[in-house]
Amino acid sequence: MKKIISVICAAVILLSLAGCGTKLEGAQPDGEIESNGGIAVKQGDWIYFIAGGMPSLSKEAEADTLRGKICRMRDGDSGSSFDVVSPSKAYTMYIFRDRIFYTTPAKSKICFASVGTDGTGYKRIFSFDDGKFIAYGPNGAAIEKDDKIVYIDYTTLEKTEFDVKCDTAGIYVTENYIYYYAQNVASTNRLSIETGNIESLCTDIGMFLYADDTEVYFVSTRIPYRLNANTLELNEISTSHYKSLIFNKKHDAIIAQASDTDDLGLYFQPAGNIAGAEHGEEGNKPRFKLHTSDISAYCLNDDYIFFVETETGDIYRMDYEGKNKTVLGNVPSVYSLDSIDVAGKNLFVFDDTDSGYAYTVPIDGSGTLVAIKED
């Protein structure tokens, strides 16, 4: 997943600082993980979440306050009771076994750090500049550094620098590869984590939606594409233009928000389609509208789509046919796809105003929206 984070830029340095915190009981490092890499992650019976959006001022971002710290609560709880896990604030996070890896502000830098799921063993691992890309993979994270990509193994914390000799942008990490696109030479590339070998896959470039060792989905000039990384077959999925897109593998679909004023709404776009072919030809399936009004943010799990309606601020849950819509609450100022996430039985949203509060609500509609606040 691509993330761009903002504080003041400075030169890259390495940090390796360790700390300790109060040990929290009941961590489940072998528990099943769901919804990794965003603002909320489920592991076992726990949900780990970021307690609000990062403050825009660096002084507030580094302050020892609840907003922006990683916390945990029992899956399905109301959110009125929670534990603080991290000693510093987080932009994004990823859980690997008994460790939470996350990005945090550190003076004029961004720091890649980790802390135990039990709240102990805080460590600063690597520091990098503002505006650089970071992507979490299943076994390690990749960070843009000048004309290089730094890969950090979660288990060993070993850092490997790959000299890609270009200004990289979007990054997507799988078990074996780092996918990235090079802006100065207009090339989508695949880098082997094991050998460092680089392959140029196509000259179209754009944000990655999903990738594995064979299939790559990305969006270029607001149009979604599907690329076979082994045969290099490239297909335009749709001629429709979208301003935001999320891929779901279970439904083989892209849930996308149209960018054209005359075509506003949220759509179910079959990911296996080939643009220009009629329905039924080449396996094409119909594209259909899920919601007619403009939305400000949305996220998915395998069962439901969650979104915030721009005009009303109402938070909805609906199925993948656009039916069974249920209002879960109301937060009128959720403006980003990075400000909404679902994990386990709970939905989390950030209020993107100065308050920066995080809110949670059960996804089954049985509870009310609760603000995560200090006593």
Tab-separated table of C-alpha atoms in Angstrom:
chain	number	residue	atom	x	y	z
A	1	MET	CA	0.000	0.000	0.000
A	2	LYS	CA	1.353	3.477	-0.980
A	3	LYS	CA	1.523	6.063	1.755
A	4	ILE	CA	2.795	9.651	1.548
A	5	ILE	CA	3.509	11.380	4.824
A	6	SER	CA	4.292	15.033	5.519
A	7	VAL	CA	6.613	16.858	7.885
A	8	ILE	CA	9.725	19.011	7.253
A	9	CYS	CA	12.427	17.448	5.010
A	10	ALA	CA	16.050	16.856	6.005
A	11	ALA	CA	18.924	14.469	5.184
A	12	VAL	CA	18.563	10.712	5.717
A	13	ILE	CA	20.126	9.246	8.844
A	14	LEU	CA	20.001	5.880	10.528
A	15	LEU	CA	18.631	5.432	14.007
A	16	SER	CA	18.675	2.395	16.242
A	17	LEU	CA	17.210	3.335	19.565
A	18	ALA	CA	15.417	0.954	21.883
A	19	GLY	CA	12.997	1.575	24.694
A	20	CYS	CA	10.625	-0.227	26.978
A	21	GLY	CA	7.030	0.280	27.974
A	22	THR	CA	4.565	-1.207	30.406
A	23	LYS	CA	3.774	-4.747	29.322
A	24	LEU	CA	0.176	-5.344	28.318
A	25	GLU	CA	-1.265	-8.742	29.066
A	26	GLY	CA	-3.094	-10.973	26.616
A	27	ALA	CA	-1.275	-10.226	23.349
A	28	GLN	CA	-1.837	-12.967	20.748
A	29	PRO	CA	1.162	-12.947	18.372
A	30	ASP	CA	-0.011	-16.149	16.677
A	31	GLY	CA	-3.540	-14.856	16.140
A	32	GLU	CA	-4.994	-14.485	12.662
A	33	ILE	CA	-4.398	-11.042	11.161
A	34	GLU	CA	-6.984	-9.090	9.158
A	35	SER	CA	-6.850	-5.705	7.414
A	36	ASN	CA	-3.131	-5.025	7.718
A	37	GLY	CA	-1.345	-1.852	6.668
A	38	GLY	CA	-3.881	0.875	7.432
A	39	ILE	CA	-5.180	2.611	10.551
A	40	ALA	CA	-6.730	-0.510	12.117
A	41	VAL	CA	-5.598	-4.161	12.238
A	42	LYS	CA	-7.169	-7.202	13.867
A	43	GLN	CA	-4.916	-9.842	15.431
A	44	GLY	CA	-6.641	-12.641	17.290
A	45	ASP	CA	-9.173	-11.130	19.689
A	46	TRP	CA	-7.593	-7.668	19.573
A	47	ILE	CA	-7.948	-4.692	17.283
A	48	TYR	CA	-4.949	-2.383	17.098
A	49	PHE	CA	-5.819	1.085	15.832
A	50	ILE	CA	-4.396	4.582	15.483
A	51	ALA	CA	-6.208	6.943	17.837
A	52	GLY	CA	-6.737	9.858	15.483
A	53	GLY	CA	-5.115	11.685	12.604
A	54	MET	CA	-1.595	13.060	12.824
A	55	PRO	CA	-1.506	16.752	13.912
A	56	SER	CA	-0.267	19.058	11.169
A	57	LEU	CA	2.154	20.977	13.412
A	58	SER	CA	5.403	19.127	14.168
A	59	LYS	CA	5.366	20.221	17.828
A	60	GLU	CA	1.935	18.652	18.307
A	61	ALA	CA	2.899	15.581	16.269
A	62	GLU	CA	5.744	14.849	18.689
A	63	ALA	CA	3.774	15.694	21.847
A	64	ASP	CA	3.000	12.958	24.353
A	65	THR	CA	-0.764	12.984	23.837
A	66	LEU	CA	-3.214	10.236	22.895
A	67	ARG	CA	-4.055	11.508	19.416
A	68	GLY	CA	-2.172	9.489	16.797
A	69	LYS	CA	-0.821	6.790	19.129
A	70	ILE	CA	-1.419	3.094	18.496
A	71	CYS	CA	-3.960	1.605	20.887
A	72	ARG	CA	-5.762	-1.695	21.239
A	73	MET	CA	-9.255	-2.802	22.212
A	74	ARG	CA	-11.133	-6.074	22.201
A	75	ASP	CA	-12.713	-6.912	18.868
A	76	GLY	CA	-16.355	-5.865	18.983
A	77	ASP	CA	-16.011	-3.567	22.031
A	78	SER	CA	-17.548	-0.093	21.983
A	79	GLY	CA	-14.210	1.760	22.117
A	80	SER	CA	-14.846	3.267	25.549
A	81	SER	CA	-12.084	1.058	26.998
A	82	PHE	CA	-8.668	0.685	25.359
A	83	ASP	CA	-4.928	0.372	26.051
A	84	VAL	CA	-2.191	2.599	24.641
A	85	VAL	CA	0.446	0.453	22.910
A	86	SER	CA	2.962	2.784	21.238
A	87	PRO	CA	4.978	5.543	22.922
A	88	SER	CA	4.833	7.748	19.802
A	89	LYS	CA	2.264	8.694	17.166
A	90	ALA	CA	1.786	6.746	13.946
A	91	TYR	CA	0.870	7.550	10.360
A	92	THR	CA	0.419	3.928	9.304
A	93	MET	CA	1.133	0.506	10.806
A	94	TYR	CA	1.639	-3.146	9.961
A	95	ILE	CA	1.594	-6.123	12.338
A	96	PHE	CA	4.032	-8.978	11.864
A	97	ARG	CA	3.848	-11.724	14.496
A	98	ASP	CA	4.529	-10.005	17.849
A	99	ARG	CA	5.689	-6.659	16.406
A	100	ILE	CA	3.921	-3.549	15.115
A	101	PHE	CA	5.925	-1.700	12.477
A	102	TYR	CA	4.909	1.899	11.919
A	103	THR	CA	5.977	5.330	10.713
A	104	THR	CA	6.276	8.128	13.237
A	105	PRO	CA	7.522	11.761	13.264
A	106	ALA	CA	10.962	12.312	14.759
A	107	LYS	CA	12.116	15.945	14.826
A	108	SER	CA	12.381	16.935	11.146
A	109	LYS	CA	12.311	13.334	9.914
A	110	ILE	CA	10.022	10.358	9.484
A	111	CYS	CA	11.103	7.306	11.442
A	112	PHE	CA	10.332	3.675	10.660
A	113	ALA	CA	9.900	2.141	14.107
A	114	SER	CA	8.475	-0.883	15.867
A	115	VAL	CA	6.927	-1.841	19.173
A	116	GLY	CA	5.706	-5.141	20.556
A	117	THR	CA	1.999	-5.949	20.384
A	118	ASP	CA	2.257	-6.058	24.185
A	119	GLY	CA	3.548	-2.453	24.276
A	120	THR	CA	7.191	-3.293	25.050
A	121	GLY	CA	10.460	-3.134	23.115
A	122	TYR	CA	10.040	0.147	21.228
A	123	LYS	CA	12.768	0.609	18.641
A	124	ARG	CA	13.625	3.198	16.006
A	125	ILE	CA	14.920	1.380	12.950
A	126	PHE	CA	15.386	3.763	10.029
A	127	SER	CA	14.898	7.459	9.321
A	128	PHE	CA	13.955	8.997	5.996
A	129	ASP	CA	12.778	12.190	4.314
A	130	ASP	CA	9.311	13.631	4.080
A	131	GLY	CA	7.378	12.817	0.915
A	132	LYS	CA	9.119	9.488	0.324
A	133	PHE	CA	7.075	6.381	-0.348
A	134	ILE	CA	6.855	3.454	2.044
A	135	ALA	CA	5.061	0.176	1.380
A	136	TYR	CA	4.515	-2.726	3.767
A	137	GLY	CA	4.921	-6.246	2.421
A	138	PRO	CA	4.232	-9.630	4.040
A	139	ASN	CA	7.846	-10.067	5.246
A	140	GLY	CA	9.367	-6.598	5.059
A	141	ALA	CA	8.868	-2.950	4.154
A	142	ALA	CA	10.288	-0.966	1.222
A	143	ILE	CA	11.180	2.722	1.506
A	144	GLU	CA	12.175	5.155	-1.238
A	145	LYS	CA	15.576	6.778	-0.669
A	146	ASP	CA	16.878	9.075	-3.418
A	147	ASP	CA	17.513	6.795	-6.428
A	148	LYS	CA	17.458	3.680	-4.226
A	149	ILE	CA	14.887	1.472	-2.521
A	150	VAL	CA	15.672	0.276	1.006
A	151	TYR	CA	14.111	-3.059	1.985
A	152	ILE	CA	13.901	-3.828	5.725
A	153	ASP	CA	13.257	-7.421	6.798
A	154	TYR	CA	10.785	-7.594	9.703
A	155	THR	CA	12.456	-10.600	11.337
A	156	THR	CA	16.139	-9.670	11.150
A	157	LEU	CA	15.780	-5.882	10.668
A	158	GLU	CA	18.468	-6.300	7.998
A	159	LYS	CA	18.473	-3.387	5.541
A	160	THR	CA	19.167	-4.023	1.850
A	161	GLU	CA	19.707	-1.099	-0.508
A	162	PHE	CA	18.738	-1.633	-4.131
A	163	ASP	CA	20.174	0.888	-6.570
A	164	VAL	CA	17.287	1.415	-8.983
A	165	LYS	CA	18.925	4.490	-10.584
A	166	CYS	CA	15.691	6.416	-10.956
A	167	ASP	CA	13.220	8.617	-9.134
A	168	THR	CA	10.762	6.037	-7.835
A	169	ALA	CA	7.180	6.750	-6.953
A	170	GLY	CA	4.498	4.152	-6.194
A	171	ILE	CA	5.772	1.008	-4.442
A	172	TYR	CA	4.002	-2.310	-3.818
A	173	VAL	CA	5.675	-5.201	-1.982
A	174	THR	CA	4.867	-8.908	-2.312
A	175	GLU	CA	6.629	-11.910	-0.812
A	176	ASN	CA	9.197	-12.069	-3.615
A	177	TYR	CA	9.087	-8.734	-5.430
A	178	ILE	CA	9.034	-4.976	-5.080
A	179	TYR	CA	6.950	-3.326	-7.793
A	180	TYR	CA	7.584	0.357	-8.432
A	181	TYR	CA	7.324	2.881	-11.180
A	182	ALA	CA	10.079	5.180	-12.381
A	183	GLN	CA	8.843	8.664	-13.206
A	184	ASN	CA	11.883	9.939	-15.104
A	185	VAL	CA	11.915	7.008	-17.558
A	186	ALA	CA	8.161	6.151	-17.542
A	187	SER	CA	8.547	2.490	-16.649
A	188	THR	CA	6.717	0.090	-14.338
A	189	ASN	CA	9.362	-2.233	-12.908
A	190	ARG	CA	9.651	-5.398	-10.849
A	191	LEU	CA	12.585	-5.903	-8.480
A	192	SER	CA	13.467	-9.340	-7.088
A	193	ILE	CA	13.997	-9.087	-3.327
A	194	GLU	CA	16.242	-12.173	-3.392
A	195	THR	CA	18.510	-11.344	-6.353
A	196	GLY	CA	18.082	-7.614	-6.932
A	197	ASN	CA	17.266	-8.273	-10.593
A	198	ILE	CA	15.118	-5.534	-12.172
A	199	GLU	CA	12.619	-6.136	-14.967
A	200	SER	CA	10.844	-3.418	-16.953
A	201	LEU	CA	7.214	-4.519	-17.362
A	202	CYS	CA	5.548	-1.690	-19.309
A	203	THR	CA	5.791	2.022	-20.066
A	204	ASP	CA	2.439	2.912	-18.505
A	205	ILE	CA	2.862	4.085	-14.916
A	206	GLY	CA	0.564	4.828	-12.006
A	207	MET	CA	-0.641	3.944	-8.521
A	208	PHE	CA	-0.681	0.213	-7.708
A	209	LEU	CA	-3.975	-1.281	-6.595
A	210	TYR	CA	-2.847	-4.880	-6.083
A	211	ALA	CA	0.000	-7.165	-7.110
A	212	ASP	CA	1.196	-10.720	-6.623
A	213	ASP	CA	3.886	-12.690	-8.429
A	214	THR	CA	1.834	-12.707	-11.650
A	215	GLU	CA	-0.984	-10.164	-11.762
A	216	VAL	CA	-0.533	-6.420	-11.321
A	217	TYR	CA	-3.396	-3.931	-11.146
A	218	PHE	CA	-2.670	-0.230	-11.367
A	219	VAL	CA	-4.289	3.031	-12.442
A	220	SER	CA	-2.794	5.399	-15.023
A	221	THR	CA	-4.434	8.678	-16.080
A	222	ARG	CA	-7.439	7.635	-13.955
A	223	ILE	CA	-7.992	4.431	-15.954
A	224	PRO	CA	-7.451	0.959	-14.371
A	225	TYR	CA	-5.088	-1.545	-16.028
A	226	ARG	CA	-4.313	-5.238	-15.545
A	227	LEU	CA	-0.808	-6.497	-16.322
A	228	ASN	CA	0.524	-10.050	-16.418
A	229	ALA	CA	4.028	-9.603	-15.026
A	230	ASN	CA	5.284	-12.810	-16.649
A	231	THR	CA	3.830	-12.574	-20.173
A	232	LEU	CA	3.743	-8.726	-20.125
A	233	GLU	CA	0.183	-8.766	-21.497
A	234	LEU	CA	-1.359	-5.399	-20.630
A	235	ASN	CA	-5.113	-4.758	-20.709
A	236	GLU	CA	-7.080	-1.606	-20.100
A	237	ILE	CA	-9.906	-2.685	-17.794
A	238	SER	CA	-12.276	0.207	-18.455
A	239	THR	CA	-12.450	3.454	-20.376
A	240	SER	CA	-14.218	5.100	-17.439
A	241	HIS	CA	-12.212	7.592	-15.404
A	242	TYR	CA	-11.995	7.235	-11.630
A	243	LYS	CA	-10.608	9.495	-8.914
A	244	SER	CA	-10.214	6.752	-6.299
A	245	LEU	CA	-10.028	2.965	-6.599
A	246	ILE	CA	-9.716	-0.007	-4.222
A	247	PHE	CA	-9.180	-3.596	-5.410
A	248	ASN	CA	-10.891	-6.567	-3.743
A	249	LYS	CA	-9.527	-9.986	-4.645
A	250	LYS	CA	-12.429	-12.077	-3.335
A	251	HIS	CA	-14.917	-10.316	-5.606
A	252	ASP	CA	-12.348	-9.790	-8.396
A	253	ALA	CA	-13.543	-6.210	-8.479
A	254	ILE	CA	-12.387	-2.627	-8.253
A	255	ILE	CA	-14.633	-0.428	-6.143
A	256	ALA	CA	-14.135	2.990	-7.658
A	257	GLN	CA	-15.419	6.525	-7.414
A	258	ALA	CA	-16.089	8.192	-10.771
A	259	SER	CA	-14.209	11.402	-11.530
A	260	ASP	CA	-16.552	12.749	-14.210
A	261	THR	CA	-19.201	15.185	-12.971
A	262	ASP	CA	-21.828	13.569	-15.181
A	263	ASP	CA	-20.987	10.133	-13.824
A	264	LEU	CA	-20.785	10.764	-10.057
A	265	GLY	CA	-21.101	7.843	-7.710
A	266	LEU	CA	-19.426	4.695	-6.448
A	267	TYR	CA	-19.103	1.803	-8.906
A	268	PHE	CA	-18.481	-1.934	-8.965
A	269	GLN	CA	-15.940	-2.346	-11.776
A	270	PRO	CA	-15.179	-6.012	-12.646
A	271	ALA	CA	-11.380	-6.347	-12.559
A	272	GLY	CA	-11.257	-9.056	-15.232
A	273	ASN	CA	-12.819	-6.917	-17.951
A	274	ILE	CA	-11.149	-5.750	-21.152
A	275	ALA	CA	-12.074	-2.213	-22.211
A	276	GLY	CA	-14.060	-2.012	-25.440
A	277	ALA	CA	-15.402	-5.565	-25.376
A	278	GLU	CA	-19.153	-6.098	-25.031
A	279	HIS	CA	-20.614	-7.778	-21.958
A	280	GLY	CA	-20.129	-11.496	-22.349
A	281	GLU	CA	-17.213	-11.049	-24.745
A	282	GLU	CA	-13.720	-11.798	-23.417
A	283	GLY	CA	-15.408	-12.712	-20.126
A	284	ASN	CA	-16.579	-9.130	-19.568
A	285	LYS	CA	-19.106	-8.518	-16.800
A	286	PRO	CA	-21.320	-5.457	-16.355
A	287	ARG	CA	-20.103	-2.436	-14.434
A	288	PHE	CA	-22.806	-1.029	-12.152
A	289	LYS	CA	-23.372	1.845	-9.776
A	290	LEU	CA	-23.422	1.082	-6.051
A	291	HIS	CA	-24.303	4.541	-4.722
A	292	THR	CA	-25.424	7.616	-6.611
A	293	SER	CA	-24.268	10.433	-4.317
A	294	ASP	CA	-20.737	11.744	-3.981
A	295	ILE	CA	-18.685	10.179	-1.179
A	296	SER	CA	-15.666	11.527	0.691
A	297	ALA	CA	-14.054	8.282	1.909
A	298	TYR	CA	-14.595	4.534	1.746
A	299	CYS	CA	-13.041	1.181	2.631
A	300	LEU	CA	-13.809	-2.523	2.169
A	301	ASN	CA	-13.707	-5.925	3.727
A	302	ASP	CA	-14.695	-9.123	1.952
A	303	ASP	CA	-18.347	-8.794	2.957
A	304	TYR	CA	-19.183	-5.091	2.934
A	305	ILE	CA	-18.325	-1.668	1.559
A	306	PHE	CA	-18.223	1.228	4.034
A	307	PHE	CA	-18.393	4.864	2.973
A	308	VAL	CA	-19.026	8.423	4.137
A	309	GLU	CA	-21.488	10.449	2.107
A	310	THR	CA	-20.030	13.887	1.339
A	311	GLU	CA	-23.185	15.982	1.677
A	312	THR	CA	-24.617	14.415	4.834
A	313	GLY	CA	-21.575	12.944	6.631
A	314	ASP	CA	-23.558	9.741	7.131
A	315	ILE	CA	-21.458	6.574	7.416
A	316	TYR	CA	-22.959	3.663	5.502
A	317	ARG	CA	-22.467	-0.077	5.261
A	318	MET	CA	-23.701	-1.892	2.145
A	319	ASP	CA	-23.109	-5.181	0.364
A	320	TYR	CA	-21.286	-5.657	-2.940
A	321	GLU	CA	-24.523	-5.341	-4.886
A	322	GLY	CA	-25.153	-1.878	-3.432
A	323	LYS	CA	-28.036	-3.239	-1.338
A	324	ASN	CA	-28.871	-3.532	2.372
A	325	LYS	CA	-27.570	-0.045	3.153
A	326	THR	CA	-27.323	0.694	6.876
A	327	VAL	CA	-26.344	4.018	8.479
A	328	LEU	CA	-23.771	3.385	11.212
A	329	GLY	CA	-23.205	6.978	12.365
A	330	ASN	CA	-22.315	10.483	11.227
A	331	VAL	CA	-18.965	12.276	10.954
A	332	PRO	CA	-19.216	15.164	8.459
A	333	SER	CA	-15.484	15.707	7.964
A	334	VAL	CA	-13.842	12.482	6.759
A	335	TYR	CA	-11.991	13.478	3.602
A	336	SER	CA	-9.455	10.774	2.788
A	337	LEU	CA	-9.256	7.060	2.021
A	338	ASP	CA	-6.499	6.985	4.659
A	339	SER	CA	-9.028	8.170	7.277
A	340	ILE	CA	-11.333	5.148	7.239
A	341	ASP	CA	-10.630	1.461	7.879
A	342	VAL	CA	-12.402	-1.690	8.977
A	343	ALA	CA	-10.918	-4.411	11.179
A	344	GLY	CA	-12.799	-7.315	12.672
A	345	LYS	CA	-16.184	-6.203	13.998
A	346	ASN	CA	-15.378	-2.483	14.064
A	347	LEU	CA	-15.133	0.429	11.662
A	348	PHE	CA	-12.749	3.306	12.384
A	349	VAL	CA	-12.821	6.833	10.962
A	350	PHE	CA	-10.741	9.957	11.545
A	351	ASP	CA	-12.298	13.383	11.849
A	352	ASP	CA	-10.110	15.329	9.406
A	353	THR	CA	-10.642	18.656	11.191
A	354	ASP	CA	-8.423	20.156	13.882
A	355	SER	CA	-9.833	17.802	16.539
A	356	GLY	CA	-8.421	14.770	14.699
A	357	TYR	CA	-10.523	12.391	16.762
A	358	ALA	CA	-10.779	8.722	15.900
A	359	TYR	CA	-14.256	7.210	16.067
A	360	THR	CA	-15.291	3.576	16.115
A	361	VAL	CA	-18.600	1.815	15.633
A	362	PRO	CA	-19.641	-1.862	15.359
A	363	ILE	CA	-20.162	-2.799	11.716
A	364	ASP	CA	-23.268	-4.861	12.472
A	365	GLY	CA	-25.198	-1.700	13.362
A	366	SER	CA	-25.735	-2.775	16.964
A	367	GLY	CA	-23.945	0.164	18.590
A	368	THR	CA	-23.335	3.888	18.361
A	369	LEU	CA	-20.352	5.881	17.141
A	370	VAL	CA	-17.836	6.424	19.975
A	371	ALA	CA	-15.014	8.983	19.995
A	372	ILE	CA	-11.635	7.655	21.210
A	373	LYS	CA	-10.585	10.218	23.802
A	374	GLU	CA	-8.436	10.618	26.884
A	375	ASP	CA	-10.301	10.665	30.183
